[in-house]
Amino acid sequence: MNSNTVKQGIDRAPHRSLLKALGLTDREIQNPFVGVVSSFTEMVPGHMHLRQIADAVKAGIRSNGGTPFEFSTVAVCDGLAMGHEGMHFSLASRELIADTIEVMAKAHQLDALVLIPSCDKVVPGMMMAAMRLNLPAIVVSGGPMLPGHFEGKPVTLSTLFEAVGQVHAGKKDEEWLHGLEAKACPTCGSCAGMFTANSMNCLTEALGLALPGNGTIPAVYSERLVLAKETGYQVMELFRKNIRPRDIVTMTSLKNGVALDMALGCSTNTILHLPAIANEGGIEWDLRKVNEVSASTPQICKLSPAGDSVLADLNEAGGVSAVLKQLIDNRFIDGSPMTVSGVTQAERLKNAKVQNTEIIHPMDHPYSIQGGLKVLYGNLAPEGAIIKQGALEDQEMVFEGTAQVFNGEVPAAEAIRNREINAGDVVVIRYEGPKGGPGMREMLGPTSTLAGMGLDASVALITDGRFSGASRGLSIGHVSPEAALGGEIALLKTGDKIRIDLKEGRLDWVATDEERKARRVEYEKNPLQLENLNPELRAGYLGRYSEYVQSASRGAAFRPIKE
């Protein structure tokens, strides 16, 4: 694929005429064509400023001999979609994003791509497109939001979600909440903590698909515009050297990404997106690799929601580069993979330094000797489930509680708000997986309400859905196989005993084999009919999505289309 297909030779005179209708000169038409993919939208604060970022990227491309063409893709704000039917569309938008970029790039025979995402599913969706197309490509995000300040403390969106729980618990009033909501999100950019968007933007640096600083330079800093210009310039260098995403994202760099994930304490959603990105590059990814890396990689940063620091603090402390440099120097990651800088990871980080050891701890004084995430297995999750252990005080906790079972997030959230959940309970939210939801909704509402009520350490929550990067507490998601695929979670009843053993990495339904077999027979005689669950969501795009989506253990990626 290259732009010569649409611009050279006598037969392409009509094509050149259309390009000249855009105002292009003969010189511009002869230059390489670079797609500048922006997820700008006026509805999402993470994306509201991306036109300015795109203009800077285009300036960089032009300064190095390329002709840029900007086009857009969709962008869902998980915060705005939270707690209603809109959240069904968030994860599902990831596949649309990859598809729309493929359509535009192939239809117009582009030579290279600069990808400008900001929020949760846009970052992995664009990276999936880069791997699928394998054109020279670089990611430059819109950057993180600055934190707000309220009552003398830094606050973020997750502060506000937890504040709702405090009001429901009678600890605070609505006037106080109104004051907080005016301060929690003070600028454009992706929400200020180590939530999913910022987690994925940090991982672009570890994978080698972005220039240093992409994950942490705040959205409102002019330094972000400089980075955008350098990104536009550098994509032309990649084009000339023929360095492509599949030369950069390999099994080695994916393991490096997981190691950074563990060191930073990133969102559980990264464990959905990395397999999907690997899948687009034809890389076989086993979820068990996460535990292998996590067991040997210390967590040296603790950012919101697990701690009080935010992405702007990490940026001032040396950014992702400083964290990666420590991991390379201590042989936790391999510095040999190529990066979009045109040199290896080790070469481009040789001068990186930690500027604040309170934010980035030394390797010999970590927050935890294990990484921030862990995959649990057991009879409830034979294909795995994920927990953000870095947000827990006791990472060797054994918790056994009584199941309170709900078919969907809405009744569970109502029960929590109505104070029907007590210490020692295990809230089970099922039929919220990729297929069953459909779309695998996030559960920030229930988890943050529990946290606001002070129950996040004494109540567990397990689901075949997923959690926001802003979630914390004893929350276990991605239970696979999901209920809609007949997973054991579909067999549970209120009153069952659930055991969570973090040290052993187990998630089990405490029941005899005879009881489990009897429940299986009962379930198979009368399974829940998905068409009766949210029937209004079984048509249109979500209906098609439900047919093709795979298990969370496979990154909720689409299954291959059979010939």
Short mmCIF file of N, CA, C and O in Angstrom, two decimals, residues 375-473:
data_model
loop_
_atom_site.label_atom_id
_atom_site.label_comp_id
_atom_site.label_asym_id
_atom_site.label_seq_id
_atom_site.Cartn_x
_atom_site.Cartn_y
_atom_site.Cartn_z
N VAL A 375 -3.62 -11.93 37.92
CA VAL A 375 -4.66 -12.77 37.34
C VAL A 375 -4.96 -13.91 38.31
O VAL A 375 -4.05 -14.61 38.77
N LEU A 376 -6.24 -14.06 38.66
CA LEU A 376 -6.67 -15.13 39.56
C LEU A 376 -7.29 -16.26 38.74
O LEU A 376 -7.96 -16.02 37.72
N TYR A 377 -7.08 -17.48 39.19
CA TYR A 377 -7.69 -18.65 38.56
C TYR A 377 -8.42 -19.45 39.65
O TYR A 377 -8.25 -19.21 40.83
N GLY A 378 -9.24 -20.38 39.23
CA GLY A 378 -9.99 -21.21 40.17
C GLY A 378 -11.25 -21.72 39.50
O GLY A 378 -11.47 -21.48 38.30
N ASN A 379 -12.12 -22.41 40.26
CA ASN A 379 -13.30 -22.98 39.61
C ASN A 379 -14.28 -21.92 39.13
O ASN A 379 -15.12 -22.18 38.26
N LEU A 380 -14.20 -20.70 39.66
CA LEU A 380 -15.04 -19.61 39.15
C LEU A 380 -14.42 -18.90 37.95
O LEU A 380 -15.12 -18.18 37.24
N ALA A 381 -13.13 -19.08 37.75
CA ALA A 381 -12.44 -18.37 36.66
C ALA A 381 -11.35 -19.26 36.06
O ALA A 381 -10.17 -18.95 36.16
N PRO A 382 -11.74 -20.37 35.42
CA PRO A 382 -10.72 -21.25 34.85
C PRO A 382 -9.88 -20.59 33.77
O PRO A 382 -8.73 -20.98 33.54
N GLU A 383 -10.44 -19.56 33.09
CA GLU A 383 -9.68 -18.83 32.09
C GLU A 383 -9.09 -17.53 32.64
O GLU A 383 -8.44 -16.79 31.93
N GLY A 384 -9.34 -17.26 33.92
CA GLY A 384 -8.74 -16.10 34.55
C GLY A 384 -9.72 -15.00 34.93
O GLY A 384 -10.82 -14.90 34.39
N ALA A 385 -9.31 -14.21 35.92
CA ALA A 385 -10.00 -12.99 36.34
C ALA A 385 -8.91 -12.05 36.83
O ALA A 385 -7.81 -12.49 37.18
N ILE A 386 -9.19 -10.75 36.86
CA ILE A 386 -8.14 -9.78 37.13
C ILE A 386 -8.47 -8.92 38.34
O ILE A 386 -9.62 -8.54 38.55
N ILE A 387 -7.45 -8.64 39.16
CA ILE A 387 -7.60 -7.76 40.31
C ILE A 387 -6.45 -6.77 40.34
O ILE A 387 -5.31 -7.10 39.94
N LYS A 388 -6.73 -5.55 40.79
CA LYS A 388 -5.70 -4.52 40.94
C LYS A 388 -5.15 -4.62 42.37
O LYS A 388 -5.54 -3.86 43.26
N GLN A 389 -4.23 -5.56 42.55
CA GLN A 389 -3.72 -5.81 43.90
C GLN A 389 -2.90 -4.65 44.43
O GLN A 389 -2.77 -4.46 45.64
N GLY A 390 -2.37 -3.82 43.52
CA GLY A 390 -1.59 -2.67 43.96
C GLY A 390 -2.40 -1.63 44.70
O GLY A 390 -1.84 -0.75 45.36
N ALA A 391 -3.74 -1.70 44.57
CA ALA A 391 -4.61 -0.75 45.28
C ALA A 391 -5.11 -1.32 46.60
O ALA A 391 -5.98 -0.73 47.24
N LEU A 392 -4.54 -2.47 47.03
CA LEU A 392 -4.94 -3.11 48.28
C LEU A 392 -3.84 -2.98 49.32
O LEU A 392 -2.65 -3.03 48.99
N GLU A 393 -4.24 -2.86 50.58
CA GLU A 393 -3.27 -2.80 51.66
C GLU A 393 -2.66 -4.18 51.92
O GLU A 393 -1.49 -4.31 52.18
N ASP A 394 -3.49 -5.22 51.86
CA ASP A 394 -3.04 -6.58 52.14
C ASP A 394 -3.09 -7.41 50.87
O ASP A 394 -4.16 -7.84 50.43
N GLN A 395 -1.92 -7.63 50.27
CA GLN A 395 -1.87 -8.34 49.00
C GLN A 395 -1.80 -9.86 49.19
O GLN A 395 -1.68 -10.60 48.21
N GLU A 396 -1.87 -10.34 50.42
CA GLU A 396 -1.92 -11.78 50.68
C GLU A 396 -3.23 -12.13 51.38
O GLU A 396 -3.35 -13.15 52.05
N MET A 397 -4.22 -11.28 51.20
CA MET A 397 -5.51 -11.45 51.85
C MET A 397 -6.22 -12.74 51.41
O MET A 397 -6.17 -13.13 50.25
N VAL A 398 -6.86 -13.38 52.38
CA VAL A 398 -7.82 -14.45 52.10
C VAL A 398 -9.18 -13.94 52.56
O VAL A 398 -9.35 -13.57 53.73
N PHE A 399 -10.12 -13.89 51.65
CA PHE A 399 -11.45 -13.35 51.94
C PHE A 399 -12.49 -14.40 51.56
O PHE A 399 -12.54 -14.84 50.42
N GLU A 400 -13.29 -14.79 52.52
CA GLU A 400 -14.38 -15.71 52.24
C GLU A 400 -15.68 -15.05 52.67
O GLU A 400 -15.82 -14.61 53.82
N GLY A 401 -16.61 -14.95 51.72
CA GLY A 401 -17.84 -14.23 52.02
C GLY A 401 -19.06 -14.86 51.38
O GLY A 401 -18.98 -15.87 50.66
N THR A 402 -20.19 -14.23 51.63
CA THR A 402 -21.48 -14.73 51.16
C THR A 402 -21.89 -14.00 49.89
O THR A 402 -21.93 -12.76 49.86
N ALA A 403 -22.21 -14.76 48.85
CA ALA A 403 -22.57 -14.18 47.56
C ALA A 403 -23.92 -13.48 47.61
O ALA A 403 -24.90 -14.02 48.16
N GLN A 404 -23.95 -12.28 47.06
CA GLN A 404 -25.20 -11.57 46.78
C GLN A 404 -25.22 -11.40 45.26
O GLN A 404 -24.44 -10.63 44.71
N VAL A 405 -26.08 -12.15 44.57
CA VAL A 405 -25.98 -12.32 43.12
C VAL A 405 -26.97 -11.42 42.39
O VAL A 405 -28.16 -11.37 42.73
N PHE A 406 -26.47 -10.73 41.35
CA PHE A 406 -27.29 -9.82 40.56
C PHE A 406 -27.03 -10.06 39.07
O PHE A 406 -25.88 -10.18 38.65
N ASN A 407 -28.10 -10.11 38.30
CA ASN A 407 -27.99 -10.21 36.85
C ASN A 407 -27.92 -8.81 36.25
O ASN A 407 -28.91 -8.26 35.78
N GLY A 408 -26.75 -8.23 36.33
CA GLY A 408 -26.54 -6.90 35.77
C GLY A 408 -26.15 -5.87 36.82
O GLY A 408 -26.37 -6.05 38.02
N GLU A 409 -25.58 -4.76 36.34
CA GLU A 409 -25.06 -3.71 37.22
C GLU A 409 -26.18 -2.94 37.92
O GLU A 409 -26.05 -2.58 39.10
N VAL A 410 -27.28 -2.67 37.22
CA VAL A 410 -28.31 -1.77 37.76
C VAL A 410 -28.89 -2.27 39.08
O VAL A 410 -28.91 -1.53 40.07
N PRO A 411 -29.36 -3.53 39.18
CA PRO A 411 -29.89 -3.98 40.47
C PRO A 411 -28.83 -4.03 41.56
O PRO A 411 -29.13 -3.80 42.74
N ALA A 412 -27.58 -4.33 41.18
CA ALA A 412 -26.50 -4.35 42.16
C ALA A 412 -26.25 -2.95 42.72
O ALA A 412 -26.10 -2.75 43.93
N ALA A 413 -26.21 -1.96 41.83
CA ALA A 413 -25.98 -0.58 42.26
C ALA A 413 -27.10 -0.10 43.17
O ALA A 413 -26.86 0.60 44.18
N GLU A 414 -28.34 -0.48 42.85
CA GLU A 414 -29.47 -0.09 43.70
C GLU A 414 -29.36 -0.71 45.09
O GLU A 414 -29.62 -0.05 46.10
N ALA A 415 -28.96 -1.98 45.14
CA ALA A 415 -28.82 -2.66 46.44
C ALA A 415 -27.73 -2.00 47.28
O ALA A 415 -27.88 -1.85 48.50
N ILE A 416 -26.64 -1.59 46.63
CA ILE A 416 -25.56 -0.94 47.37
C ILE A 416 -26.03 0.41 47.91
O ILE A 416 -25.83 0.73 49.09
N ARG A 417 -26.68 1.19 47.05
CA ARG A 417 -27.16 2.52 47.48
C ARG A 417 -28.21 2.40 48.58
O ARG A 417 -28.30 3.27 49.45
N ASN A 418 -29.00 1.32 48.55
CA ASN A 418 -30.04 1.13 49.56
C ASN A 418 -29.51 0.47 50.83
O ASN A 418 -30.28 0.08 51.71
N ARG A 419 -28.20 0.31 50.91
CA ARG A 419 -27.51 -0.24 52.08
C ARG A 419 -27.96 -1.68 52.39
O ARG A 419 -28.08 -2.09 53.54
N GLU A 420 -28.18 -2.44 51.31
CA GLU A 420 -28.56 -3.85 51.46
C GLU A 420 -27.34 -4.76 51.46
O GLU A 420 -27.47 -5.97 51.63
N ILE A 421 -26.16 -4.18 51.25
CA ILE A 421 -24.91 -4.94 51.23
C ILE A 421 -24.16 -4.67 52.53
O ILE A 421 -24.01 -3.51 52.95
N ASN A 422 -23.68 -5.75 53.15
CA ASN A 422 -23.02 -5.63 54.45
C ASN A 422 -21.61 -6.20 54.41
O ASN A 422 -21.24 -6.94 53.48
N ALA A 423 -20.83 -5.84 55.41
CA ALA A 423 -19.47 -6.38 55.53
C ALA A 423 -19.53 -7.90 55.48
O ALA A 423 -20.39 -8.53 56.10
N GLY A 424 -18.60 -8.48 54.72
CA GLY A 424 -18.55 -9.93 54.57
C GLY A 424 -19.28 -10.45 53.35
O GLY A 424 -19.21 -11.64 53.03
N ASP A 425 -19.98 -9.56 52.64
CA ASP A 425 -20.68 -9.98 51.42
C ASP A 425 -19.73 -9.98 50.22
O ASP A 425 -18.73 -9.24 50.18
N VAL A 426 -20.08 -10.78 49.23
CA VAL A 426 -19.42 -10.77 47.92
C VAL A 426 -20.49 -10.41 46.89
O VAL A 426 -21.38 -11.22 46.62
N VAL A 427 -20.43 -9.20 46.37
CA VAL A 427 -21.38 -8.77 45.35
C VAL A 427 -20.97 -9.41 44.02
O VAL A 427 -19.86 -9.20 43.54
N VAL A 428 -21.87 -10.21 43.44
CA VAL A 428 -21.61 -10.88 42.17
C VAL A 428 -22.48 -10.21 41.10
O VAL A 428 -23.71 -10.23 41.18
N ILE A 429 -21.82 -9.59 40.12
CA ILE A 429 -22.53 -8.95 39.01
C ILE A 429 -22.20 -9.72 37.74
O ILE A 429 -21.06 -9.71 37.28
N ARG A 430 -23.20 -10.39 37.19
CA ARG A 430 -22.95 -11.24 36.02
C ARG A 430 -23.80 -10.81 34.83
O ARG A 430 -24.62 -9.92 34.93
N TYR A 431 -23.58 -11.47 33.71
CA TYR A 431 -24.19 -11.10 32.43
C TYR A 431 -23.82 -9.68 32.03
O TYR A 431 -24.60 -8.95 31.43
N GLU A 432 -22.59 -9.29 32.38
CA GLU A 432 -22.04 -8.00 31.97
C GLU A 432 -20.74 -8.19 31.19
O GLU A 432 -19.97 -7.25 31.00
N GLY A 433 -20.48 -9.42 30.73
CA GLY A 433 -19.27 -9.70 29.96
C GLY A 433 -19.36 -9.15 28.55
O GLY A 433 -20.34 -8.51 28.16
N PRO A 434 -18.32 -9.40 27.73
CA PRO A 434 -18.32 -8.88 26.35
C PRO A 434 -19.56 -9.29 25.57
O PRO A 434 -20.17 -8.47 24.88
N LYS A 435 -19.96 -10.55 25.68
CA LYS A 435 -21.12 -11.04 24.95
C LYS A 435 -22.42 -10.77 25.72
O LYS A 435 -23.42 -10.36 25.15
N GLY A 436 -22.39 -11.02 27.02
CA GLY A 436 -23.61 -10.94 27.81
C GLY A 436 -24.11 -9.53 28.03
O GLY A 436 -25.31 -9.31 28.14
N GLY A 437 -23.22 -8.56 28.13
CA GLY A 437 -23.61 -7.18 28.43
C GLY A 437 -24.68 -6.61 27.51
O GLY A 437 -25.72 -6.18 27.99
N PRO A 438 -24.45 -6.57 26.19
CA PRO A 438 -23.14 -6.77 25.59
C PRO A 438 -22.23 -5.57 25.82
O PRO A 438 -22.71 -4.49 26.16
N GLY A 439 -20.94 -5.79 25.67
CA GLY A 439 -20.00 -4.68 25.71
C GLY A 439 -19.20 -4.53 26.98
O GLY A 439 -18.39 -3.63 27.11
N MET A 440 -19.42 -5.40 27.99
CA MET A 440 -18.55 -5.45 29.16
C MET A 440 -18.47 -4.09 29.87
O MET A 440 -17.43 -3.45 29.92
N ARG A 441 -19.58 -3.70 30.45
CA ARG A 441 -19.63 -2.39 31.12
C ARG A 441 -18.64 -2.30 32.28
O ARG A 441 -18.37 -3.27 32.97
N GLU A 442 -18.14 -1.06 32.50
CA GLU A 442 -17.34 -0.78 33.69
C GLU A 442 -18.24 -0.65 34.92
O GLU A 442 -19.40 -0.27 34.80
N MET A 443 -17.66 -0.93 36.08
CA MET A 443 -18.42 -0.93 37.33
C MET A 443 -17.91 0.14 38.30
O MET A 443 -17.82 -0.10 39.50
N LEU A 444 -17.54 1.30 37.80
CA LEU A 444 -17.02 2.34 38.69
C LEU A 444 -18.08 2.80 39.68
O LEU A 444 -17.77 3.10 40.83
N GLY A 445 -19.34 2.85 39.24
CA GLY A 445 -20.41 3.28 40.15
C GLY A 445 -20.49 2.42 41.40
O GLY A 445 -20.36 2.91 42.53
N PRO A 446 -20.68 1.10 41.26
CA PRO A 446 -20.74 0.23 42.45
C PRO A 446 -19.46 0.25 43.29
O PRO A 446 -19.53 0.33 44.51
N THR A 447 -18.29 0.19 42.64
CA THR A 447 -17.04 0.13 43.42
C THR A 447 -16.78 1.43 44.15
O THR A 447 -16.36 1.43 45.31
N SER A 448 -17.03 2.56 43.50
CA SER A 448 -16.77 3.85 44.16
C SER A 448 -17.79 4.11 45.26
O SER A 448 -17.45 4.72 46.29
N THR A 449 -19.02 3.66 45.06
CA THR A 449 -20.02 3.82 46.13
C THR A 449 -19.63 3.00 47.35
O THR A 449 -19.73 3.47 48.49
N LEU A 450 -19.18 1.77 47.13
CA LEU A 450 -18.69 0.95 48.24
C LEU A 450 -17.53 1.63 48.96
O LEU A 450 -17.46 1.65 50.19
N ALA A 451 -16.61 2.21 48.16
CA ALA A 451 -15.46 2.89 48.76
C ALA A 451 -15.92 4.10 49.57
O ALA A 451 -15.45 4.35 50.69
N GLY A 452 -16.86 4.86 49.00
CA GLY A 452 -17.37 6.03 49.71
C GLY A 452 -18.08 5.67 51.00
O GLY A 452 -18.07 6.45 51.96
N MET A 453 -18.67 4.48 51.04
CA MET A 453 -19.36 4.02 52.25
C MET A 453 -18.39 3.37 53.23
O MET A 453 -18.81 2.94 54.32
N GLY A 454 -17.12 3.26 52.86
CA GLY A 454 -16.13 2.64 53.74
C GLY A 454 -16.18 1.12 53.74
O GLY A 454 -15.66 0.48 54.65
N LEU A 455 -16.77 0.53 52.66
CA LEU A 455 -16.92 -0.93 52.59
C LEU A 455 -15.96 -1.58 51.60
O LEU A 455 -16.04 -2.79 51.38
N ASP A 456 -15.05 -0.80 51.00
CA ASP A 456 -14.21 -1.36 49.94
C ASP A 456 -13.25 -2.43 50.44
O ASP A 456 -12.80 -3.27 49.67
N ALA A 457 -12.94 -2.44 51.74
CA ALA A 457 -12.05 -3.47 52.28
C ALA A 457 -12.81 -4.64 52.88
O ALA A 457 -12.23 -5.72 53.09
N SER A 458 -14.10 -4.47 53.17
CA SER A 458 -14.86 -5.52 53.85
C SER A 458 -15.92 -6.16 52.97
O SER A 458 -16.57 -7.13 53.37
N VAL A 459 -16.09 -5.64 51.75
CA VAL A 459 -17.02 -6.22 50.78
C VAL A 459 -16.25 -6.47 49.49
O VAL A 459 -15.53 -5.60 49.00
N ALA A 460 -16.38 -7.67 48.93
CA ALA A 460 -15.76 -7.98 47.66
C ALA A 460 -16.78 -7.82 46.55
O ALA A 460 -17.99 -7.91 46.78
N LEU A 461 -16.29 -7.57 45.35
CA LEU A 461 -17.17 -7.49 44.19
C LEU A 461 -16.51 -8.25 43.05
O LEU A 461 -15.35 -7.99 42.71
N ILE A 462 -17.22 -9.22 42.49
CA ILE A 462 -16.69 -9.96 41.36
C ILE A 462 -17.68 -9.86 40.20
O ILE A 462 -18.89 -9.81 40.41
N THR A 463 -17.15 -9.81 38.98
CA THR A 463 -18.00 -9.63 37.82
C THR A 463 -17.34 -10.16 36.57
O THR A 463 -16.10 -10.21 36.47
N ASP A 464 -18.17 -10.56 35.60
CA ASP A 464 -17.63 -10.89 34.27
C ASP A 464 -17.55 -9.63 33.41
O ASP A 464 -17.12 -9.67 32.27
N GLY A 465 -17.95 -8.49 33.99
CA GLY A 465 -17.73 -7.20 33.38
C GLY A 465 -16.34 -6.70 33.75
O GLY A 465 -15.44 -7.47 34.09
N ARG A 466 -16.18 -5.40 33.75
CA ARG A 466 -14.86 -4.84 34.02
C ARG A 466 -14.98 -3.62 34.91
O ARG A 466 -16.09 -3.17 35.22
N PHE A 467 -13.82 -3.10 35.31
CA PHE A 467 -13.78 -1.94 36.20
C PHE A 467 -13.08 -0.79 35.54
O PHE A 467 -12.20 -0.96 34.70
N SER A 468 -13.46 0.40 35.94
CA SER A 468 -12.73 1.59 35.53
C SER A 468 -11.33 1.55 36.15
O SER A 468 -11.12 0.97 37.21
N GLY A 469 -10.39 2.21 35.46
CA GLY A 469 -9.07 2.38 36.06
C GLY A 469 -9.13 3.15 37.35
O GLY A 469 -8.19 3.11 38.15
N ALA A 470 -10.25 3.84 37.59
CA ALA A 470 -10.41 4.60 38.83
C ALA A 470 -10.92 3.75 39.98
O ALA A 470 -11.05 4.23 41.10
N SER A 471 -11.22 2.48 39.73
CA SER A 471 -11.73 1.61 40.78
C SER A 471 -10.62 1.17 41.72
O SER A 471 -9.46 1.05 41.34
N ARG A 472 -10.99 0.91 42.97
CA ARG A 472 -10.06 0.33 43.93
C ARG A 472 -10.84 -0.56 44.88
O ARG A 472 -12.06 -0.66 44.80
N GLY A 473 -10.13 -1.24 45.77
CA GLY A 473 -10.78 -2.15 46.70
C GLY A 473 -10.73 -3.58 46.20
O GLY A 473 -10.04 -3.90 45.22
#
